[in-house]
Short mmCIF file of C-alpha atoms and ligand atoms in Angstrom, two decimals:
data_model
loop_
_atom_site.label_atom_id
_atom_site.label_comp_id
_atom_site.label_asym_id
_atom_site.label_seq_id
_atom_site.Cartn_x
_atom_site.Cartn_y
_atom_site.Cartn_z
CA MET S 108 10.17 16.49 -10.44
CA LEU S 109 8.38 13.17 -10.65
CA HIS S 110 4.80 14.23 -11.41
CA GLY S 111 2.78 11.42 -12.92
CA ARG S 112 5.59 8.88 -12.43
CA ARG S 113 4.56 5.55 -10.94
CA ILE S 114 7.17 3.89 -8.76
CA LEU S 115 6.89 0.32 -7.54
CA LEU S 116 9.07 0.16 -4.42
CA VAL S 117 10.23 -3.33 -3.48
CA ILE S 118 11.38 -3.40 0.14
CA ALA S 119 13.56 -6.38 1.08
CA GLY S 120 14.58 -7.49 4.55
CA GLY S 121 17.45 -5.46 5.91
CA ILE S 122 17.86 -2.91 8.65
CA ALA S 123 18.00 -0.19 5.97
CA ALA S 124 14.28 -0.87 5.39
CA TYR S 125 13.58 1.88 7.92
CA LYS S 126 15.09 4.36 5.44
CA SER S 127 12.69 3.12 2.75
CA LEU S 128 9.88 4.73 4.71
CA GLU S 129 11.59 8.06 4.30
CA LEU S 130 12.21 7.23 0.62
CA ILE S 131 8.44 6.84 0.11
CA ARG S 132 8.05 10.36 1.55
CA ARG S 133 10.80 11.85 -0.62
CA LEU S 134 9.37 10.28 -3.80
CA ARG S 135 5.83 11.43 -3.05
CA GLU S 136 7.03 14.96 -2.20
CA ARG S 137 8.43 15.13 -5.73
CA GLY S 138 5.08 14.13 -7.21
CA ALA S 139 5.47 10.37 -7.76
CA THR S 140 2.89 7.78 -6.81
CA VAL S 141 4.45 4.96 -4.82
CA ARG S 142 3.16 1.43 -4.42
CA CYS S 143 5.03 -0.95 -2.13
CA VAL S 144 5.82 -4.65 -2.24
CA MET S 145 7.41 -6.03 0.93
CA THR S 146 9.19 -9.34 1.45
CA ALA S 147 8.42 -11.41 4.54
CA ALA S 148 11.83 -10.47 5.98
CA ALA S 149 11.17 -6.76 5.39
CA GLN S 150 8.11 -7.07 7.62
CA ARG S 151 10.37 -8.14 10.48
CA PHE S 152 12.02 -4.70 10.30
CA ILE S 153 9.13 -2.38 9.44
CA THR S 154 5.39 -2.89 9.34
CA PRO S 155 3.22 -2.88 6.20
CA LEU S 156 1.00 -0.41 8.02
CA ALA S 157 3.83 2.15 8.12
CA ALA S 158 4.51 1.73 4.38
CA GLN S 159 0.79 1.86 3.64
CA THR S 160 0.27 5.01 5.67
CA LEU S 161 3.16 6.81 3.97
CA SER S 162 2.42 5.61 0.42
CA GLY S 163 -1.34 6.09 0.66
CA ASP S 164 -1.84 2.76 -1.09
CA ARG S 165 -2.16 -0.79 0.16
CA VAL S 166 1.02 -2.83 0.51
CA TYR S 167 1.45 -6.11 -1.36
CA SER S 168 3.40 -8.99 0.09
CA ASP S 169 1.82 -12.36 -0.46
CA LEU S 170 2.22 -14.20 -3.74
CA PHE S 171 -0.39 -16.76 -2.80
CA SER S 172 -2.99 -14.55 -1.17
CA LEU S 173 -6.23 -14.88 -3.05
CA THR S 174 -7.19 -11.32 -2.23
CA ASP S 175 -3.87 -9.89 -3.42
CA GLU S 176 -4.02 -11.88 -6.65
CA ASN S 177 -7.66 -10.99 -7.20
CA GLU S 178 -7.20 -7.32 -6.68
CA MET S 179 -3.77 -6.91 -8.19
CA GLY S 180 -1.90 -9.77 -9.90
CA HIS S 181 1.89 -9.72 -9.85
CA LEU S 182 1.93 -8.94 -13.56
CA ARG S 183 -0.27 -5.89 -13.13
CA LEU S 184 1.90 -4.66 -10.26
CA SER S 185 4.84 -4.25 -12.60
CA GLN S 186 2.78 -3.23 -15.64
CA GLU S 187 1.35 -0.30 -13.73
CA ALA S 188 4.79 1.04 -12.80
CA ASP S 189 7.17 3.22 -14.81
CA LEU S 190 10.18 2.19 -12.70
CA ILE S 191 10.81 -0.49 -10.10
CA VAL S 192 13.05 0.60 -7.23
CA VAL S 193 14.44 -2.10 -4.93
CA ALA S 194 15.46 -0.49 -1.63
CA PRO S 195 17.03 -2.01 0.29
CA ALA S 196 18.26 -4.54 -2.27
CA THR S 197 19.68 -7.31 -0.07
CA ALA S 198 22.34 -9.80 -1.16
CA ASP S 199 19.60 -12.43 -1.13
CA LEU S 200 17.18 -10.59 -3.41
CA ILE S 201 20.02 -9.57 -5.76
CA ALA S 202 21.04 -13.26 -5.99
CA LYS S 203 17.45 -14.33 -6.67
CA LEU S 204 17.06 -11.75 -9.42
CA ALA S 205 20.37 -12.77 -11.03
CA ALA S 206 19.43 -16.46 -10.90
CA GLY S 207 15.82 -15.95 -12.00
CA LEU S 208 14.26 -17.34 -8.82
CA ALA S 209 10.64 -16.44 -8.08
CA ASP S 210 9.55 -17.86 -4.73
CA ASP S 211 7.73 -14.86 -3.27
CA LEU S 212 5.83 -11.85 -4.53
CA ALA S 213 8.86 -9.50 -4.61
CA SER S 214 11.08 -11.84 -6.66
CA THR S 215 8.17 -12.83 -8.93
CA VAL S 216 7.29 -9.22 -9.68
CA LEU S 217 10.92 -8.50 -10.56
CA ILE S 218 11.20 -11.47 -12.89
CA ALA S 219 7.80 -10.99 -14.50
CA SER S 220 8.61 -7.39 -15.31
CA ASN S 221 9.99 -5.72 -18.42
CA LYS S 222 10.20 -2.35 -16.66
CA PRO S 223 13.50 -0.64 -15.79
CA ILE S 224 14.86 -1.66 -12.38
CA LEU S 225 16.96 0.48 -10.02
CA LEU S 226 18.68 -1.28 -7.11
CA ALA S 227 19.75 0.44 -3.90
CA PRO S 228 21.90 -2.29 -2.30
CA ALA S 229 22.36 -2.47 1.45
CA MET S 230 24.32 -5.14 3.27
CA ASN S 231 27.30 -5.91 5.43
CA THR S 232 30.70 -5.04 3.86
CA ARG S 233 31.75 -8.68 3.60
CA MET S 234 28.49 -9.67 1.93
CA TRP S 235 29.00 -6.80 -0.50
CA ALA S 236 32.59 -7.83 -1.25
CA ASN S 237 31.68 -11.50 -1.62
CA PRO S 238 32.48 -12.70 -5.17
CA ALA S 239 28.99 -14.22 -5.44
CA THR S 240 27.36 -10.82 -4.80
CA GLN S 241 29.74 -9.07 -7.16
CA SER S 242 29.19 -11.57 -9.96
CA ASN S 243 25.41 -11.37 -9.47
CA LEU S 244 25.63 -7.59 -9.81
CA ALA S 245 27.76 -7.92 -12.94
CA VAL S 246 25.12 -10.24 -14.46
CA LEU S 247 22.37 -7.77 -13.61
CA GLU S 248 24.32 -4.83 -14.98
CA LYS S 249 24.65 -6.68 -18.29
CA ARG S 250 20.89 -7.08 -18.32
CA GLY S 251 20.44 -3.35 -17.93
CA VAL S 252 19.57 -3.23 -14.23
CA THR S 253 20.93 0.02 -12.77
CA ARG S 254 22.18 0.69 -9.27
CA ILE S 255 22.63 3.55 -6.81
CA GLY S 256 25.13 3.02 -3.99
CA PRO S 257 25.97 1.45 -1.66
CA GLU S 258 27.87 4.06 0.28
CA SER S 259 30.62 3.79 2.87
CA GLY S 260 29.95 4.51 6.52
CA PRO S 261 28.68 3.07 9.79
CA LEU S 262 26.80 -0.22 9.38
CA ALA S 263 24.73 -2.30 11.76
CA GLU S 264 26.48 -4.30 14.50
CA ALA S 265 28.97 -1.49 15.16
CA GLU S 266 30.79 -2.18 11.91
CA SER S 267 31.76 0.31 9.27
CA GLY S 268 32.56 0.12 5.54
CA LEU S 269 31.03 -0.11 2.10
CA GLY S 270 27.49 -1.46 2.20
CA ARG S 271 25.28 1.33 3.57
CA MET S 272 22.19 2.00 1.50
CA ALA S 273 22.31 5.35 -0.31
CA GLU S 274 20.40 8.08 1.52
CA PRO S 275 16.71 8.44 0.54
CA THR S 276 17.35 11.84 -1.08
CA THR S 277 20.19 10.36 -3.15
CA ILE S 278 17.93 7.51 -4.28
CA ALA S 279 15.16 9.99 -5.14
CA ASP S 280 17.73 12.00 -7.16
CA ALA S 281 18.72 8.82 -9.03
CA VAL S 282 15.04 8.16 -9.77
CA GLU S 283 14.70 11.68 -11.17
CA ALA S 284 17.89 11.28 -13.23
CA HIS S 285 16.46 8.08 -14.66
CA PHE S 286 13.36 9.88 -15.92
CA VAL S 287 15.30 12.86 -17.27
CA ALA S 288 17.44 10.46 -19.32
CA TYR S 289 14.39 8.42 -20.24
CA ALA S 290 12.70 11.44 -21.76
CA LEU S 291 15.59 12.33 -24.07
CA LEU S 292 14.54 10.01 -26.89
CA ARG S 293 10.95 9.41 -25.86
CA GLY S 294 8.62 9.37 -28.84
CA ARG S 295 11.49 8.48 -31.22
CA LYS S 296 11.71 5.19 -33.04
CA ALA S 297 15.12 3.56 -33.49
CA LEU S 298 16.35 0.66 -35.57
CA VAL S 299 19.66 -1.08 -34.81
CA THR S 300 21.31 -3.98 -36.64
CA SER S 301 23.76 -6.20 -34.79
CA GLY S 302 25.78 -9.39 -35.00
CA PRO S 303 26.94 -11.44 -37.97
CA THR S 304 24.81 -12.84 -40.76
CA GLU S 305 24.79 -16.49 -41.81
CA GLU S 306 24.71 -17.28 -45.51
CA ALA S 307 23.62 -20.80 -46.44
CA ILE S 308 25.82 -22.94 -48.68
CA ASP S 309 23.33 -25.80 -48.84
CA PRO S 310 20.49 -26.87 -46.52
CA VAL S 311 22.94 -27.77 -43.68
CA ARG S 312 26.05 -25.58 -44.12
CA TYR S 313 26.63 -21.84 -43.93
CA ILE S 314 29.29 -19.12 -44.05
CA ALA S 315 29.38 -16.68 -41.12
CA ASN S 316 31.82 -14.28 -39.44
CA ARG S 317 33.20 -13.68 -35.96
CA SER S 318 31.10 -10.66 -35.00
CA SER S 319 29.95 -11.02 -31.37
CA GLY S 320 27.07 -8.54 -31.57
CA LYS S 321 28.30 -6.94 -28.33
CA GLN S 322 28.54 -3.42 -29.77
CA GLY S 323 25.21 -3.45 -31.62
CA HIS S 324 23.39 -4.86 -28.61
CA ALA S 325 24.98 -2.27 -26.30
CA ILE S 326 23.86 0.51 -28.65
CA ALA S 327 20.27 -0.75 -28.78
CA ALA S 328 20.19 -1.03 -24.97
CA ALA S 329 21.58 2.50 -24.55
CA ILE S 330 19.11 4.03 -27.01
CA ALA S 331 16.22 2.23 -25.28
CA ARG S 332 17.47 3.53 -21.91
CA LEU S 333 16.90 7.05 -23.27
CA GLY S 334 13.28 6.15 -23.95
CA ALA S 335 13.25 5.42 -27.69
CA ASP S 336 10.99 2.69 -29.04
CA THR S 337 13.88 0.47 -30.16
CA VAL S 338 13.93 -2.49 -32.54
CA LEU S 339 17.08 -4.58 -32.73
CA VAL S 340 17.49 -6.76 -35.80
CA SER S 341 20.11 -9.28 -34.84
CA GLY S 342 21.97 -12.04 -36.62
CA PRO S 343 22.84 -15.16 -34.58
CA THR S 344 24.82 -14.14 -31.44
CA ARG S 345 25.36 -15.35 -27.89
CA GLU S 346 24.23 -11.99 -26.50
CA ALA S 347 21.04 -11.90 -24.42
CA ASP S 348 18.18 -9.77 -25.75
CA PRO S 349 18.71 -6.30 -24.22
CA PRO S 350 16.03 -5.18 -21.74
CA GLY S 351 13.32 -2.89 -23.05
CA VAL S 352 14.22 -3.59 -26.69
CA ARG S 353 12.11 -5.44 -29.27
CA VAL S 354 14.42 -7.99 -30.86
CA VAL S 355 13.89 -9.65 -34.24
CA HIS S 356 16.24 -12.57 -34.83
CA VAL S 357 17.35 -13.18 -38.40
CA ARG S 358 20.02 -15.22 -40.16
CA SER S 359 20.86 -13.96 -43.64
CA ALA S 360 21.60 -10.48 -44.98
CA ARG S 361 18.50 -10.55 -47.14
CA GLU S 362 16.31 -11.46 -44.15
CA MET S 363 17.95 -8.65 -42.14
CA LEU S 364 17.21 -6.16 -44.91
CA SER S 365 13.58 -7.14 -45.30
CA VAL S 366 12.96 -6.92 -41.52
CA CYS S 367 14.69 -3.50 -41.45
CA GLU S 368 12.64 -2.18 -44.36
CA ALA S 369 9.44 -3.37 -42.68
CA GLN S 370 10.32 -1.19 -39.65
CA LEU S 371 10.41 2.06 -41.65
CA PRO S 372 9.72 4.85 -41.01
CA VAL S 373 12.12 5.28 -38.08
CA ASP S 374 13.85 8.38 -36.75
CA VAL S 375 17.29 6.83 -36.49
CA ALA S 376 18.95 3.73 -37.91
CA VAL S 377 22.26 2.42 -36.57
CA CYS S 378 23.85 -0.32 -38.68
CA ALA S 379 26.30 -2.14 -36.45
CA ALA S 380 25.88 -5.61 -37.97
CA ALA S 381 28.77 -7.30 -39.71
CA VAL S 382 26.70 -8.16 -42.76
CA ALA S 383 28.20 -10.71 -45.13
CA ASP S 384 29.16 -8.89 -48.31
CA TRP S 385 28.45 -11.97 -50.37
CA ARG S 386 26.08 -14.90 -50.21
CA VAL S 387 26.43 -18.25 -51.85
CA ASP S 388 24.41 -19.37 -54.80
CA VAL S 389 22.70 -21.98 -52.61
CA ALA S 390 22.70 -25.65 -53.59
CA PRO S 391 19.14 -26.98 -53.27
CA GLN S 392 20.34 -30.28 -51.80
CA LYS S 393 23.13 -31.10 -49.35
CA LEU S 394 26.46 -31.14 -51.19
CA LYS S 395 27.93 -34.65 -51.20
CA LYS S 396 31.62 -35.46 -50.82
CA LYS S 397 32.30 -37.10 -54.12
CA GLY S 398 34.72 -36.18 -56.87
CA ALA S 399 36.42 -32.77 -56.86
CA PRO S 400 35.64 -30.22 -54.08
CA PRO S 401 32.71 -28.00 -55.10
CA THR S 402 33.23 -24.43 -56.25
CA LEU S 403 31.11 -21.87 -54.38
CA THR S 404 29.73 -19.13 -56.55
CA LEU S 405 29.32 -15.90 -54.58
CA VAL S 406 26.63 -13.32 -55.27
CA GLU S 407 26.76 -9.79 -53.81
CA ASN S 408 24.40 -9.15 -50.88
CA PRO S 409 22.29 -6.01 -50.60
CA ASP S 410 23.94 -3.27 -48.54
CA ILE S 411 21.51 -2.58 -45.68
CA LEU S 412 23.13 0.69 -44.59
CA ALA S 413 23.18 2.08 -48.14
CA THR S 414 19.62 0.90 -48.79
CA LEU S 415 18.29 2.64 -45.66
CA ALA S 416 20.30 5.79 -46.41
CA HIS S 417 18.75 5.95 -49.89
CA ALA S 418 15.21 4.99 -48.93
CA ALA S 419 13.60 7.80 -50.94
CA ASN S 420 10.69 9.21 -48.89
CA ARG S 421 11.17 6.88 -45.93
CA ARG S 422 14.83 7.67 -45.17
CA PRO S 423 15.50 7.79 -41.40
CA ARG S 424 16.35 11.33 -40.25
CA LEU S 425 19.71 10.03 -39.00
CA VAL S 426 21.58 7.09 -40.52
CA VAL S 427 24.65 5.80 -38.67
CA GLY S 428 27.08 3.16 -39.91
CA PHE S 429 30.35 1.61 -38.83
CA ALA S 430 33.63 1.32 -40.64
CA ALA S 431 35.98 -1.34 -39.34
CA GLU S 432 39.33 -0.73 -40.95
CA THR S 433 42.86 -2.04 -40.60
CA GLU S 434 44.64 0.85 -42.39
CA ASN S 435 44.06 4.51 -43.37
CA LEU S 436 41.22 4.54 -40.83
CA ILE S 437 39.85 8.08 -41.18
CA ALA S 438 40.26 8.37 -44.95
CA ALA S 439 38.65 4.97 -45.54
CA ALA S 440 35.80 5.79 -43.15
CA ARG S 441 35.16 9.15 -44.87
CA ALA S 442 35.03 7.40 -48.22
CA LYS S 443 32.60 4.83 -46.78
CA ARG S 444 30.37 7.60 -45.40
CA ALA S 445 30.13 9.18 -48.85
CA ALA S 446 29.75 5.91 -50.73
CA LYS S 447 26.95 4.61 -48.52
CA GLY S 448 25.17 7.93 -47.91
CA ALA S 449 25.36 7.67 -44.09
CA ASP S 450 25.15 10.78 -41.91
CA TRP S 451 27.61 9.50 -39.34
CA ILE S 452 30.23 6.80 -39.51
CA LEU S 453 31.78 5.34 -36.38
CA ALA S 454 35.25 4.37 -37.49
CA ASN S 455 37.17 1.81 -35.50
CA ASP S 456 40.65 0.46 -35.97
CA VAL S 457 40.46 -3.34 -36.01
CA SER S 458 44.10 -3.96 -36.90
CA ALA S 459 45.82 -6.64 -34.83
CA ALA S 460 47.89 -3.90 -33.16
CA SER S 461 44.74 -2.14 -31.83
CA GLY S 462 43.61 -5.27 -29.92
CA VAL S 463 39.99 -4.17 -30.39
CA PHE S 464 38.67 -7.14 -32.34
CA GLY S 465 36.60 -9.47 -30.17
CA SER S 466 37.36 -7.45 -27.01
CA ASP S 467 34.92 -5.64 -24.73
CA SER S 468 36.16 -2.20 -25.72
CA ASN S 469 36.36 -0.08 -28.82
CA ASP S 470 38.35 2.91 -30.04
CA ILE S 471 35.87 5.06 -31.94
CA HIS S 472 36.13 8.13 -34.16
CA LEU S 473 32.79 9.68 -35.11
CA ILE S 474 32.84 11.14 -38.60
CA ASP S 475 30.09 13.52 -39.67
CA GLU S 476 29.79 16.33 -42.21
CA ARG S 477 31.81 18.63 -39.96
CA GLY S 478 34.81 16.44 -39.28
CA THR S 479 36.12 13.86 -36.85
CA GLU S 480 35.49 13.47 -33.13
CA SER S 481 37.72 10.94 -31.33
CA TRP S 482 36.26 9.18 -28.31
CA GLY S 483 39.35 7.23 -27.25
CA ARG S 484 39.24 3.74 -25.82
CA LEU S 485 35.84 3.03 -24.22
CA SER S 486 33.96 -0.09 -23.16
CA LYS S 487 31.34 -1.15 -25.71
CA ARG S 488 28.69 -0.22 -23.17
CA ASP S 489 30.14 3.29 -22.89
CA VAL S 490 30.29 3.59 -26.68
CA GLY S 491 26.56 2.75 -26.67
CA ASP S 492 25.84 5.44 -24.04
CA ARG S 493 27.95 8.02 -25.83
CA LEU S 494 26.29 7.35 -29.17
CA ALA S 495 22.80 7.39 -27.62
CA ALA S 496 23.57 10.74 -25.95
CA ARG S 497 24.90 12.10 -29.26
CA ILE S 498 21.73 10.95 -31.05
CA ALA S 499 19.57 12.64 -28.39
CA GLN S 500 21.59 15.85 -28.87
CA PHE S 501 21.07 15.63 -32.65
CA PHE S 502 17.27 15.48 -32.29
CA ASP S 503 17.32 18.20 -29.66
CA ARG S 504 19.12 20.55 -32.05
CA LYS S 505 16.81 19.59 -34.91
CA ALA S 506 13.80 20.39 -32.72
CA ALA S 507 15.30 23.81 -31.89
CA GLU S 508 15.90 24.69 -35.56
N1 CTP M 690 26.76 -2.91 -44.03
C1 CTP M 690 25.44 -3.22 -44.31
N2 CTP M 690 25.14 -4.14 -45.27
C2 CTP M 690 26.12 -4.79 -45.93
C3 CTP M 690 27.49 -4.48 -45.64
C4 CTP M 690 27.76 -3.56 -44.68
O1 CTP M 690 24.54 -2.64 -43.70
N3 CTP M 690 25.81 -5.68 -46.85
C5 CTP M 690 27.05 -1.87 -43.05
C6 CTP M 690 27.64 -2.34 -41.75
O2 CTP M 690 26.65 -2.61 -40.80
C7 CTP M 690 28.49 -1.14 -41.36
C8 CTP M 690 28.92 -0.54 -42.67
O3 CTP M 690 28.01 -1.03 -43.62
O4 CTP M 690 27.71 -0.16 -40.71
C9 CTP M 690 30.32 -0.83 -43.10
O5 CTP M 690 30.53 -2.17 -43.28
P1 CTP M 690 31.94 -2.72 -43.80
O6 CTP M 690 31.85 -4.19 -43.86
O7 CTP M 690 33.03 -2.14 -42.99
O8 CTP M 690 32.00 -2.08 -45.19
P2 CTP M 690 31.92 -2.76 -46.58
O9 CTP M 690 30.96 -1.99 -47.38
O10 CTP M 690 31.68 -4.21 -46.46
O11 CTP M 690 33.37 -2.47 -47.15
P3 CTP M 690 34.73 -3.29 -47.01
O12 CTP M 690 34.39 -4.63 -46.42
O13 CTP M 690 35.20 -3.35 -48.39
O14 CTP M 690 35.60 -2.47 -46.12
#
């Protein structure tokens, strides 16, 4: 059921827009309130009056209308929604969203929003298969935009194939599934570390490592998708800030630790960062190239995972760490779990033979007090989802105890 859920339905210009009218009905039947934004092209297929009559609310369409902006600015339109559904999502609107264009109310609302977005694409098979459309969808998926459909079947102009918008009931089911998942970690606070750290040698040089931050970012995004209030403390990476996550950018291990400690108390902490074990005793001035090469004196960095796991009365209920090993994977990971005081360790084999390092996938074994659970080879995104689901299950069981 969708009682109390506020859906902002963006209707773009495609023949499937007629099905959006039924979607409004299906969503309202399940208890949601529905507010509609229509593009100019959508109004060539269906009238605002029809959408207004079915939604019971006025329909917004003009970015520049003084009345629209006075009564309901584009920022408020998205702020007052729990989920934005784009149905039909045309190739054009998908491309605009991927590129960040905002030349009408619909595209501006989407770009100005930090709310979850669900797309229900509808278009001709060739437009769907076009590499531009596919790469736009891949970009959006990376940003956390989810999608339902399209399906295969009869299309307009007597054609048939993949491109039909999912049926209104299927879209309404996907909306419900979104909120079920979203409730799993609602009310929980999560802290995730990600990426490498940079340790200064002098005011212009530093030591870093090759961590991409992909896994940590994927975990933060997945936990946020389940509704947790998520803070990601990230070293310097090329990864975009995940949607729906508060990101604090740091450089050194000590900065990372102090930001993490300032976030306590949290329910769960996941330490996925490749924190430098040592920092350099920093030279106050830039080292000059004269005489013999300088000797760098290394000082041990604080261990963030161990510090959080031993944070006396502010210890997170669940502390999760990683162990990247090249040999004796499980034994080394078990030893790391005990040494650092973590509840769970995600062990991954980073030997050259595994091919994991720097790739988009991971081969994880979860080690807890009961034993080892092997997940097999998964994409980093799937590892994030699996871990987030496992965390939700942990709190569910704790609540039942
Ligand atoms: N970790 C941390 N702070 C550090 C070092 C590591 O929080 N200063 C965390 C990592 O985020 C990871 C776990 O500890 O979750 C394991 O890190 P790893 O580098 O594999 O372990 P080390 O303790 O550095 O041991 P070694 O390098 O000797 O294997």
